[in-house]
Amino acid sequence: MSLSVSDLSFSYGAKPALDAVSFDVAAGRFCALLGPNGAGKSTLFGLLTQLFSSADGRIEIAGHDLQKAPRAALAAMGVVFQQPTLDLDLSVRQNLRYFAALQGLSGKTAETRIDAALDQLDMRQRAGEKARGLNGGHRRRTEIARALLHHPKVLLLDEPTVGLDAAARQSLVAHVHELALGGISVLWATHLTDEVQMQDDLVLLHQGRIRARGVTGDLVGGQALQDWFLAETGVAA
Ligand SMILES: Nc1ncnc2c1ncn2[C@@H]1O[C@H](COP(=O)(O)OP(=O)(O)OP(=O)(O)O)[C@@H](O)[C@H]1O
């Protein structure tokens, strides 16, 4: 498994936010982490990225234990956080070059990887433009390209479509599904059911617990995902 989470629990003081969460994402799979506001998605991302840690449970990334071998585990992971993190005064290519340098990539290797990543997100023709001039969808695609430069095995995205219009959302969802088809494991956190496709893996998180997991089409059994989600959580998507 590229990403494996076992028995993970976390509390903010006395307040439990995650309770014995376990799931896996295999290579080449798009896994939607679906849950209403407050479900624990951001807490899980915080643990996966080591913003904080928990003594309860285990996280493995590409076979590396995040507690015991954090450098190897984190090196196998690309992350797109909920809050945008581009430098708006730099061009798309400069934003990627800076990140490549942080990863120890420079010269021709860096440029080749930057071109390849921009191609994957259909952003190569905009490489020279300042990030400030891009719309929200193109900014997000730039951030995803940047997260791919070090060739991670796992890509984490925390509600990446927040603030985007419907067309940009749809395009981003399609691009990231294509990345999964290329072999990377994707964990996509969202509270929006229309971002999930029937062939995707789904982890339904509600009030810190996993309520269901499996292939989306199998879980919903012919219902619309939105109706199933409402029935499972009592919250409209
Ligand atoms: N710093 C914190 N201190 C105390 N409680 C917190 C803190 N951060 C989150 N929580 C609580 O933990 C629970 C899980 O929150 P979390 O932000 O992980 O959920 P989420 O699914 O990401 O929701 P959202 O979509 O609103 O970000 C919620 O009940 C939330 O109120």
Coordinates of C-alpha atoms and ligand atoms in Angstrom, one line a residue:
M1 CA 0.0 0.0 0.0
S2 CA 1.3 3.5 -0.8
L3 CA -0.6 5.0 2.2
S4 CA -1.6 3.1 5.2
V5 CA -3.3 4.5 8.3
S6 CA -3.9 2.1 11.2
D7 CA -5.8 2.8 14.4
L8 CA -5.1 6.5 14.4
S9 CA -6.6 8.6 17.3
F10 CA -6.1 12.2 18.2
S11 CA -7.6 14.6 20.8
Y12 CA -7.4 18.3 21.3
G13 CA -7.0 18.3 25.0
A14 CA -10.0 16.3 26.2
K15 CA -11.9 16.7 23.0
P16 CA -11.5 13.6 20.6
A17 CA -11.1 14.6 17.0
L18 CA -10.1 11.2 15.5
D19 CA -11.1 7.8 16.9
A20 CA -9.3 4.6 15.7
V21 CA -9.1 5.6 12.1
S22 CA -7.8 3.0 9.7
F23 CA -7.7 2.9 5.9
D24 CA -5.3 2.3 3.0
V25 CA -4.8 3.8 -0.4
A26 CA -3.2 1.6 -3.1
A27 CA -1.0 2.8 -5.9
G28 CA -3.0 4.3 -8.7
R29 CA -6.1 4.9 -6.7
F30 CA -8.0 8.1 -6.1
C31 CA -9.4 8.0 -2.6
A32 CA -11.9 10.6 -1.5
L33 CA -11.9 11.4 2.2
L34 CA -15.4 12.6 2.5
G35 CA -16.8 14.2 5.6
P36 CA -18.9 17.2 6.7
N37 CA -17.3 20.2 8.4
G38 CA -15.7 19.2 11.7
A39 CA -15.4 15.5 10.7
G40 CA -11.7 15.5 11.4
K41 CA -10.3 15.8 7.8
S42 CA -7.9 18.6 8.6
T43 CA -6.8 16.9 11.8
L44 CA -6.0 13.8 9.8
F45 CA -4.0 15.9 7.3
G46 CA -2.1 17.5 10.1
L47 CA -1.1 14.1 11.4
L48 CA -0.2 12.8 7.9
T49 CA 2.1 15.8 7.3
Q50 CA 3.5 15.8 10.9
L51 CA 2.2 19.3 11.8
F52 CA 1.4 17.4 14.9
S53 CA 1.7 13.8 16.0
S54 CA -0.1 11.2 17.9
A55 CA 1.1 8.3 20.0
D56 CA -2.0 6.3 19.1
G57 CA -1.8 4.6 15.8
R58 CA 0.5 4.3 12.8
I59 CA 1.0 5.9 9.5
E60 CA 3.0 4.4 6.7
I61 CA 3.9 6.2 3.4
A62 CA 5.3 4.1 0.6
G63 CA 6.3 1.5 3.3
H64 CA 8.0 4.1 5.6
D65 CA 6.7 4.5 9.1
L66 CA 6.1 8.2 9.6
Q67 CA 7.2 8.1 13.3
K68 CA 10.3 6.0 12.8
A69 CA 11.5 7.2 9.4
P70 CA 9.9 10.6 9.0
R71 CA 12.3 11.9 6.3
A72 CA 11.8 8.9 4.0
A73 CA 8.0 9.0 4.6
L74 CA 7.7 12.7 4.0
A75 CA 9.9 12.5 0.9
A76 CA 7.4 10.1 -0.7
M77 CA 4.5 12.5 -0.2
G78 CA 3.3 15.6 -2.1
V79 CA 0.9 18.0 -0.3
V80 CA -1.5 20.6 -1.4
F81 CA -2.8 22.4 1.7
Q82 CA -6.2 24.1 2.0
Q83 CA -4.6 27.6 2.1
P84 CA -2.9 28.6 -1.1
T85 CA 0.9 29.0 -0.7
L86 CA 2.1 30.4 -4.0
D87 CA 4.3 33.5 -4.1
L88 CA 2.0 35.8 -6.2
D89 CA 4.9 38.0 -7.3
L90 CA 6.8 35.1 -8.9
S91 CA 6.0 33.5 -12.2
V92 CA 4.6 30.0 -12.3
R93 CA 8.0 28.6 -13.3
Q94 CA 9.8 30.6 -10.6
N95 CA 7.4 29.2 -7.9
L96 CA 8.3 25.7 -9.1
R97 CA 12.0 26.4 -9.4
Y98 CA 12.1 27.7 -5.8
F99 CA 10.4 24.5 -4.5
A100 CA 12.7 22.3 -6.7
A101 CA 15.7 24.0 -5.1
L102 CA 14.3 23.2 -1.7
Q103 CA 14.2 19.6 -2.8
G104 CA 17.8 19.7 -3.9
L105 CA 16.9 19.8 -7.6
S106 CA 18.7 22.3 -9.9
G107 CA 19.8 22.9 -13.4
K108 CA 18.6 20.8 -16.2
T109 CA 17.1 18.1 -14.0
A110 CA 14.9 20.7 -12.3
E111 CA 13.8 22.3 -15.6
T112 CA 12.9 18.9 -17.1
R113 CA 10.9 18.0 -14.0
I114 CA 9.2 21.4 -14.0
D115 CA 8.2 21.1 -17.7
A116 CA 6.9 17.5 -17.1
A117 CA 4.9 18.6 -14.0
L118 CA 3.4 21.6 -15.8
D119 CA 2.5 19.4 -18.8
Q120 CA 0.6 17.0 -16.4
L121 CA -1.5 19.9 -15.2
D122 CA -1.8 21.6 -18.6
M123 CA 0.0 24.7 -17.3
R124 CA 3.2 24.7 -19.4
Q125 CA 1.9 27.6 -21.7
R126 CA 1.4 29.7 -18.6
A127 CA 4.9 29.1 -17.1
G128 CA 6.1 32.7 -17.6
E129 CA 3.0 34.3 -16.1
K130 CA 3.0 35.8 -12.6
A131 CA 0.9 33.7 -10.2
R132 CA -1.0 36.9 -9.3
G133 CA -2.5 37.1 -12.9
L134 CA -3.8 33.5 -12.8
N135 CA -7.4 32.5 -11.9
G136 CA -8.0 30.4 -8.8
G137 CA -8.1 27.1 -10.8
H138 CA -4.8 27.8 -12.5
R139 CA -3.2 28.7 -9.2
R140 CA -4.3 25.4 -7.8
R141 CA -3.0 23.5 -10.8
T142 CA 0.3 25.3 -10.3
E143 CA 0.4 24.1 -6.7
I144 CA -0.4 20.6 -7.7
A145 CA 2.4 20.6 -10.3
R146 CA 4.8 21.9 -7.6
A147 CA 3.8 19.0 -5.3
L148 CA 4.8 16.5 -8.0
L149 CA 8.3 17.8 -8.6
H150 CA 10.0 15.3 -6.3
H151 CA 8.0 12.4 -7.8
P152 CA 6.0 11.5 -4.7
K153 CA 4.2 8.2 -4.4
V154 CA 1.3 9.8 -2.5
L155 CA -0.5 13.1 -3.2
L156 CA -2.5 14.6 -0.4
L157 CA -5.0 17.4 -1.1
D158 CA -7.0 19.1 1.6
E159 CA -10.2 20.5 0.2
P160 CA -8.4 21.9 -2.9
T161 CA -11.5 23.3 -4.6
V162 CA -12.5 25.7 -1.9
G163 CA -13.3 29.0 -3.5
L164 CA -13.3 27.8 -7.1
D165 CA -16.2 28.1 -9.5
A166 CA -18.0 25.0 -10.8
A167 CA -16.0 24.8 -14.1
A168 CA -12.6 25.1 -12.3
R169 CA -13.6 22.6 -9.8
Q170 CA -14.6 20.1 -12.4
S171 CA -11.4 20.6 -14.3
L172 CA -9.3 20.1 -11.2
V173 CA -11.1 17.0 -10.2
A174 CA -10.5 15.6 -13.7
H175 CA -6.8 16.5 -13.7
V176 CA -6.2 14.8 -10.4
H177 CA -8.1 11.7 -11.4
E178 CA -5.7 11.5 -14.4
L179 CA -2.7 11.8 -12.1
A180 CA -4.0 8.7 -10.2
L181 CA -4.4 6.8 -13.4
G182 CA -0.7 7.5 -13.9
G183 CA 0.1 5.5 -10.8
I184 CA 0.2 7.9 -7.9
S185 CA -2.0 7.4 -4.8
V186 CA -4.3 10.3 -4.2
L187 CA -6.0 11.3 -1.0
W188 CA -8.5 14.1 -1.7
A189 CA -10.4 15.6 1.3
T190 CA -13.7 17.1 0.5
H191 CA -17.2 17.7 1.8
L192 CA -18.7 17.9 -1.7
T193 CA -20.1 14.7 -3.1
D194 CA -20.0 15.8 -6.7
E195 CA -16.2 15.6 -6.6
V196 CA -16.3 11.8 -6.1
Q197 CA -16.7 9.4 -8.9
M198 CA -18.3 5.9 -8.6
Q199 CA -15.1 4.1 -9.3
D200 CA -13.1 6.0 -6.6
D201 CA -12.3 4.6 -3.2
L202 CA -14.2 6.4 -0.5
V203 CA -13.5 6.9 3.2
L204 CA -16.5 8.5 4.9
L205 CA -15.4 10.3 8.1
H206 CA -18.0 11.7 10.5
Q207 CA -17.4 13.0 14.0
G208 CA -13.9 11.6 14.0
R209 CA -14.9 8.1 13.1
I210 CA -14.9 6.2 9.8
R211 CA -18.5 5.4 9.0
A212 CA -17.8 3.6 5.7
R213 CA -15.0 2.7 3.3
G214 CA -14.8 1.0 0.0
V215 CA -15.4 1.6 -3.7
T216 CA -18.0 4.4 -3.9
G217 CA -20.3 2.6 -6.4
D218 CA -20.4 -0.5 -4.1
L219 CA -21.1 1.6 -1.0
V220 CA -24.0 3.6 -2.4
G221 CA -25.6 0.6 -4.2
G222 CA -27.4 2.5 -6.8
Q223 CA -28.3 5.6 -4.7
A224 CA -27.1 9.1 -5.6
L225 CA -24.0 9.7 -3.5
Q226 CA -25.6 12.8 -2.1
D227 CA -28.6 10.9 -0.8
W228 CA -26.4 8.1 0.7
F229 CA -24.2 10.8 2.4
L230 CA -27.2 12.5 3.9
A231 CA -28.5 9.1 5.2
E232 CA -25.2 8.2 6.7
T233 CA -24.4 11.5 8.3
G234 CA -27.6 13.5 8.6
V235 CA -25.8 16.4 6.9
A236 CA -26.7 17.6 3.4
A237 CA -23.7 17.7 1.1
Ligands
LIG1 N1 -7.0 23.5 17.4 C1 -8.1 22.9 17.8 N2 -8.5 22.9 19.1 C2 -9.6 22.3 19.5 N3 -10.5 21.6 18.7 C3 -10.2 21.6 17.4 C4 -9.0 22.2 16.8 N4 -9.0 22.0 15.5 C5 -10.1 21.3 15.2 N5 -10.8 21.0 16.4 C6 -12.0 20.2 16.5 O1 -11.7 18.9 16.0 C7 -12.8 18.4 15.2 C8 -12.3 18.0 13.8 O2 -11.9 19.3 13.1 P1 -11.2 19.3 11.7 O3 -10.8 20.7 11.4 O4 -10.2 18.3 11.7 O5 -12.4 18.8 10.8 P2 -12.6 19.0 9.2 O6 -13.3 17.8 8.8 O7 -11.3 19.3 8.6 O8 -13.6 20.2 9.1 P3 -13.5 21.5 8.2 O9 -14.0 21.1 6.9 O10 -14.4 22.5 8.9 O11 -12.0 22.0 8.2 C9 -13.9 19.5 15.2 O12 -14.8 19.2 16.2 C10 -13.1 20.7 15.5 O13 -14.0 21.7 16.2

